[in-house]
PDB file of C-alpha atoms in Angstrom:
ATOM      1  CA  MET A 346     -14.343  11.519  30.905  1.00  0.00           C
ATOM      2  CA  GLN A 347     -15.938   9.429  28.215  1.00  0.00           C
ATOM      3  CA  LYS A 348     -16.903   5.826  28.614  1.00  0.00           C
ATOM      4  CA  ASN A 349     -15.623   3.110  26.312  1.00  0.00           C
ATOM      5  CA  ILE A 350     -17.846   2.836  23.210  1.00  0.00           C
ATOM      6  CA  ASN A 351     -17.794  -0.556  21.498  1.00  0.00           C
ATOM      7  CA  ILE A 352     -20.788  -1.334  19.251  1.00  0.00           C
ATOM      8  CA  GLN A 353     -20.565  -4.866  17.819  1.00  0.00           C
ATOM      9  CA  ASN A 354     -22.139  -6.686  14.886  1.00  0.00           C
ATOM     10  CA  LYS A 355     -22.716 -10.107  16.453  1.00  0.00           C
ATOM     11  CA  LYS A 356     -24.500 -11.553  13.415  1.00  0.00           C
ATOM     12  CA  ALA A 357     -21.506 -10.996  11.150  1.00  0.00           C
ATOM     13  CA  ARG A 358     -19.290 -13.660  12.727  1.00  0.00           C
ATOM     14  CA  PHE A 359     -22.135 -16.182  12.506  1.00  0.00           C
ATOM     15  CA  GLN A 360     -23.202 -15.435   8.926  1.00  0.00           C
ATOM     16  CA  TYR A 361     -19.758 -14.848   7.397  1.00  0.00           C
ATOM     17  CA  GLU A 362     -16.330 -16.455   7.429  1.00  0.00           C
ATOM     18  CA  ILE A 363     -13.908 -13.624   8.243  1.00  0.00           C
ATOM     19  CA  LEU A 364     -10.864 -13.566   5.927  1.00  0.00           C
ATOM     20  CA  ASP A 365      -9.157 -10.221   6.577  1.00  0.00           C
ATOM     21  CA  LYS A 366      -9.731  -7.274   8.953  1.00  0.00           C
ATOM     22  CA  TYR A 367      -9.146  -3.547   8.500  1.00  0.00           C
ATOM     23  CA  THR A 368      -9.652  -0.491  10.702  1.00  0.00           C
ATOM     24  CA  ALA A 369     -11.226   2.459   8.883  1.00  0.00           C
ATOM     25  CA  GLY A 370     -12.102   5.993   9.902  1.00  0.00           C
ATOM     26  CA  ILE A 371     -15.597   7.362   9.279  1.00  0.00           C
ATOM     27  CA  VAL A 372     -16.656  10.768   7.965  1.00  0.00           C
ATOM     28  CA  LEU A 373     -19.265  12.044  10.454  1.00  0.00           C
ATOM     29  CA  THR A 374     -21.044  15.282  11.282  1.00  0.00           C
ATOM     30  CA  GLY A 375     -21.235  16.808  14.759  1.00  0.00           C
ATOM     31  CA  THR A 376     -24.566  15.337  15.800  1.00  0.00           C
ATOM     32  CA  GLU A 377     -23.585  11.872  14.517  1.00  0.00           C
ATOM     33  CA  ILE A 378     -20.485  11.624  16.700  1.00  0.00           C
ATOM     34  CA  LYS A 379     -22.474  12.856  19.706  1.00  0.00           C
ATOM     35  CA  SER A 380     -25.054  10.091  19.162  1.00  0.00           C
ATOM     36  CA  ILE A 381     -22.284   7.479  18.842  1.00  0.00           C
ATOM     37  CA  ARG A 382     -20.754   8.689  22.113  1.00  0.00           C
ATOM     38  CA  ASP A 383     -24.201   8.111  23.680  1.00  0.00           C
ATOM     39  CA  SER A 384     -24.138   4.530  22.214  1.00  0.00           C
ATOM     40  CA  LYS A 385     -27.140   5.280  20.003  1.00  0.00           C
ATOM     41  CA  ALA A 386     -25.871   3.470  16.901  1.00  0.00           C
ATOM     42  CA  SER A 387     -26.403   0.064  15.306  1.00  0.00           C
ATOM     43  CA  ILE A 388     -24.425  -1.778  12.623  1.00  0.00           C
ATOM     44  CA  ALA A 389     -26.412  -5.025  12.742  1.00  0.00           C
ATOM     45  CA  GLU A 390     -27.889  -4.843   9.230  1.00  0.00           C
ATOM     46  CA  SER A 391     -25.148  -2.796   7.569  1.00  0.00           C
ATOM     47  CA  PHE A 392     -22.703  -3.601   4.783  1.00  0.00           C
ATOM     48  CA  CYS A 393     -20.014  -1.787   2.789  1.00  0.00           C
ATOM     49  CA  GLU A 394     -20.040  -0.927  -0.889  1.00  0.00           C
ATOM     50  CA  PHE A 395     -17.836   0.894  -3.394  1.00  0.00           C
ATOM     51  CA  ASN A 396     -19.194   3.746  -5.513  1.00  0.00           C
ATOM     52  CA  GLU A 397     -18.189   4.474  -9.116  1.00  0.00           C
ATOM     53  CA  ARG A 398     -15.239   6.645  -7.996  1.00  0.00           C
ATOM     54  CA  GLY A 399     -13.704   3.822  -5.932  1.00  0.00           C
ATOM     55  CA  GLU A 400     -14.704   5.218  -2.513  1.00  0.00           C
ATOM     56  CA  LEU A 401     -15.943   2.888   0.219  1.00  0.00           C
ATOM     57  CA  PHE A 402     -19.249   3.646   1.955  1.00  0.00           C
ATOM     58  CA  VAL A 403     -21.051   1.941   4.827  1.00  0.00           C
ATOM     59  CA  ILE A 404     -24.727   1.494   3.996  1.00  0.00           C
ATOM     60  CA  ASN A 405     -27.696   0.830   6.282  1.00  0.00           C
ATOM     61  CA  MET A 406     -25.833   1.840   9.455  1.00  0.00           C
ATOM     62  CA  THR A 407     -28.263   3.434  11.889  1.00  0.00           C
ATOM     63  CA  ILE A 408     -27.231   6.384  14.046  1.00  0.00           C
ATOM     64  CA  GLU A 409     -30.189   7.741  15.973  1.00  0.00           C
ATOM     65  CA  GLU A 410     -30.872  11.476  15.828  1.00  0.00           C
ATOM     66  CA  TYR A 411     -29.188  13.472  18.575  1.00  0.00           C
ATOM     67  CA  LYS A 412     -31.865  14.412  21.076  1.00  0.00           C
ATOM     68  CA  TYR A 413     -30.470  17.930  21.648  1.00  0.00           C
ATOM     69  CA  GLY A 414     -29.941  18.587  17.934  1.00  0.00           C
ATOM     70  CA  THR A 415     -32.024  21.244  16.234  1.00  0.00           C
ATOM     71  CA  HIS A 416     -32.708  21.556  12.512  1.00  0.00           C
ATOM     72  CA  TYR A 417     -29.004  20.688  11.992  1.00  0.00           C
ATOM     73  CA  ASN A 418     -29.654  17.065  12.944  1.00  0.00           C
ATOM     74  CA  HIS A 419     -28.512  14.253  10.631  1.00  0.00           C
ATOM     75  CA  ARG A 420     -30.431  11.548   8.756  1.00  0.00           C
ATOM     76  CA  PRO A 421     -30.362   8.250  10.720  1.00  0.00           C
ATOM     77  CA  LYS A 422     -29.676   5.879   7.775  1.00  0.00           C
ATOM     78  CA  ALA A 423     -27.416   8.014   5.576  1.00  0.00           C
ATOM     79  CA  GLU A 424     -24.489   6.503   3.668  1.00  0.00           C
ATOM     80  CA  ARG A 425     -21.232   7.302   5.448  1.00  0.00           C
ATOM     81  CA  LYS A 426     -17.812   7.346   3.814  1.00  0.00           C
ATOM     82  CA  LEU A 427     -15.057   5.119   5.198  1.00  0.00           C
ATOM     83  CA  LEU A 428     -11.460   6.284   5.168  1.00  0.00           C
ATOM     84  CA  LEU A 429      -8.707   3.821   4.215  1.00  0.00           C
ATOM     85  CA  ASN A 430      -5.355   4.018   2.430  1.00  0.00           C
ATOM     86  CA  LYS A 431      -5.485   4.029  -1.368  1.00  0.00           C
ATOM     87  CA  ARG A 432      -3.602   0.710  -1.474  1.00  0.00           C
ATOM     88  CA  GLU A 433      -6.097  -0.921   0.928  1.00  0.00           C
ATOM     89  CA  LEU A 434      -9.055   0.435  -1.050  1.00  0.00           C
ATOM     90  CA  ASN A 435      -7.655  -0.925  -4.313  1.00  0.00           C
ATOM     91  CA  LYS A 436      -6.988  -4.339  -2.744  1.00  0.00           C
ATOM     92  CA  LEU A 437     -10.506  -4.533  -1.274  1.00  0.00           C
ATOM     93  CA  ASN A 438     -12.132  -3.385  -4.500  1.00  0.00           C
ATOM     94  CA  LYS A 439     -10.217  -6.000  -6.504  1.00  0.00           C
ATOM     95  CA  GLU A 440     -11.202  -8.781  -4.064  1.00  0.00           C
ATOM     96  CA  VAL A 441     -14.873  -7.791  -4.111  1.00  0.00           C
ATOM     97  CA  GLN A 442     -15.015  -7.533  -7.924  1.00  0.00           C
ATOM     98  CA  ASN A 443     -13.033 -10.680  -8.789  1.00  0.00           C
ATOM     99  CA  THR A 444     -13.948 -13.244  -6.129  1.00  0.00           C
ATOM    100  CA  GLY A 445     -17.386 -12.054  -5.031  1.00  0.00           C
ATOM    101  CA  LEU A 446     -16.487 -11.488  -1.386  1.00  0.00           C
ATOM    102  CA  THR A 447     -18.325  -8.963   0.777  1.00  0.00           C
ATOM    103  CA  ILE A 448     -17.182  -6.287   3.186  1.00  0.00           C
ATOM    104  CA  VAL A 449     -19.039  -6.275   6.509  1.00  0.00           C
ATOM    105  CA  PRO A 450     -18.593  -4.003   9.535  1.00  0.00           C
ATOM    106  CA  LEU A 451     -17.639  -5.902  12.698  1.00  0.00           C
ATOM    107  CA  ARG A 452     -17.516  -3.167  15.320  1.00  0.00           C
ATOM    108  CA  LEU A 453     -17.760   0.575  15.771  1.00  0.00           C
ATOM    109  CA  PHE A 454     -15.563   2.121  18.445  1.00  0.00           C
ATOM    110  CA  ILE A 455     -13.951   5.357  19.579  1.00  0.00           C
ATOM    111  CA  ASN A 456     -10.163   5.251  19.828  1.00  0.00           C
ATOM    112  CA  GLU A 457      -7.987   6.872  22.501  1.00  0.00           C
ATOM    113  CA  LYS A 458      -7.778  10.139  20.510  1.00  0.00           C
ATOM    114  CA  GLY A 459     -11.582  10.419  20.422  1.00  0.00           C
ATOM    115  CA  TYR A 460     -12.066   9.524  16.744  1.00  0.00           C
ATOM    116  CA  ALA A 461     -14.812   7.138  15.627  1.00  0.00           C
ATOM    117  CA  LYS A 462     -13.370   4.086  13.876  1.00  0.00           C
ATOM    118  CA  MET A 463     -14.969   1.047  12.292  1.00  0.00           C
ATOM    119  CA  GLU A 464     -13.441  -2.400  12.074  1.00  0.00           C
ATOM    120  CA  ILE A 465     -14.442  -3.915   8.750  1.00  0.00           C
ATOM    121  CA  ALA A 466     -13.768  -7.383   7.405  1.00  0.00           C
ATOM    122  CA  LEU A 467     -13.423  -8.999   4.033  1.00  0.00           C
ATOM    123  CA  ALA A 468     -15.778 -11.938   4.399  1.00  0.00           C
ATOM    124  CA  LYS A 469     -17.209 -14.917   2.587  1.00  0.00           C
ATOM    125  CA  GLY A 470     -20.803 -16.000   3.241  1.00  0.00           C
ATOM    126  CA  LYS A 471     -21.320 -19.226   5.168  1.00  0.00           C
ATOM    127  CA  LYS A 472     -23.558 -22.003   3.941  1.00  0.00           C
ATOM    128  CA  LEU A 473     -26.287 -23.464   6.150  1.00  0.00           C
ATOM    129  CA  TYR A 474     -24.214 -26.505   7.111  1.00  0.00           C
ATOM    130  CA  ASP A 475     -21.333 -24.215   8.167  1.00  0.00           C
ATOM    131  CA  LYS A 476     -23.710 -22.344  10.467  1.00  0.00           C
ATOM    132  CA  ARG A 477     -24.903 -25.637  11.978  1.00  0.00           C
ATOM    133  CA  GLU A 478     -21.268 -26.623  12.524  1.00  0.00           C
ATOM    134  CA  THR A 479     -20.642 -23.329  14.339  1.00  0.00           C
ATOM    135  CA  ILE A 480     -23.635 -23.912  16.631  1.00  0.00           C
ATOM    136  CA  LYS A 481     -22.507 -27.487  17.329  1.00  0.00           C
ATOM    137  CA  ASP A 482     -18.961 -26.373  18.185  1.00  0.00           C
ATOM    138  CA  ARG A 483     -20.262 -23.672  20.513  1.00  0.00           C
ATOM    139  CA  ASP A 484     -22.538 -26.159  22.331  1.00  0.00           C
ATOM    140  CA  ASN A 485     -19.711 -28.702  22.679  1.00  0.00           C
ATOM    141  CA  LYS A 486     -17.395 -26.051  24.104  1.00  0.00           C
ATOM    142  CA  ARG A 487     -20.055 -24.957  26.591  1.00  0.00           C
ATOM    143  CA  ASN A 488     -20.614 -28.566  27.734  1.00  0.00           C
ATOM    144  CA  LEU A 489     -16.861 -29.152  28.118  1.00  0.00           C
ATOM    145  CA  ASP A 490     -16.538 -26.005  30.216  1.00  0.00           C
ATOM    146  CA  ARG A 491     -19.366 -27.221  32.480  1.00  0.00           C
ATOM    147  CA  ILE A 492     -17.689 -30.592  32.953  1.00  0.00           C
ATOM    148  CA  LYS A 493     -14.330 -28.974  33.700  1.00  0.00           C
ATOM    149  CA  LYS A 494     -15.978 -26.697  36.251  1.00  0.00           C
ATOM    150  CA  ILE A 495     -17.528 -29.671  38.064  1.00  0.00           C
ATOM    151  CA  TYR A 496     -14.201 -31.527  38.439  1.00  0.00           C
ATOM    152  CA  LYS A 497     -12.126 -28.545  39.610  1.00  0.00           C
TER     153      LYS A 497
END
C-alpha cells in the first residue's frame, strides 16, 4: 500500500494570482517515480516553459537521486516534459506569448492509478501591495477565528 503523495508549492499562491488550473502528466524514468513515491521531490523554485516545438517542460524541479539506484540514476534538476492535450497546449502557449502570463506548478501528486501528475496554473505575478493585502487578509481572518472561538 502506498501513502498519499502530495507535494505543494506554497510560494506560488502568495507570489502569483491564479487564473486557470490544469492537471498534466509527467514523463519520468524509473528512479524518478521511486523518489517521488518516497516524497523526495520539491517544486518550490520551479516554473514551466515551452520549447521551440511547442512542448511544455517543467524546469528547476528537484527530484533527489534514488538511494538504491545504481549508475542508472537520474539527474536531480533535469527538465521534465509535461503531457497535456494539444488544444490545452495551444491555449496555454497563446496566453503566455500574447499576455505575458506565466505557468507555475502548484502541486505534484500521485493519482489513484499510480501515475505522477502535476497541477499547473496559468498565473499573473502579484505586485508588492497585493502581497501585503494577502498578508493583511490572512491576519484578519486568523483574529476573527480567535474571537469566534472565545465566544462559542
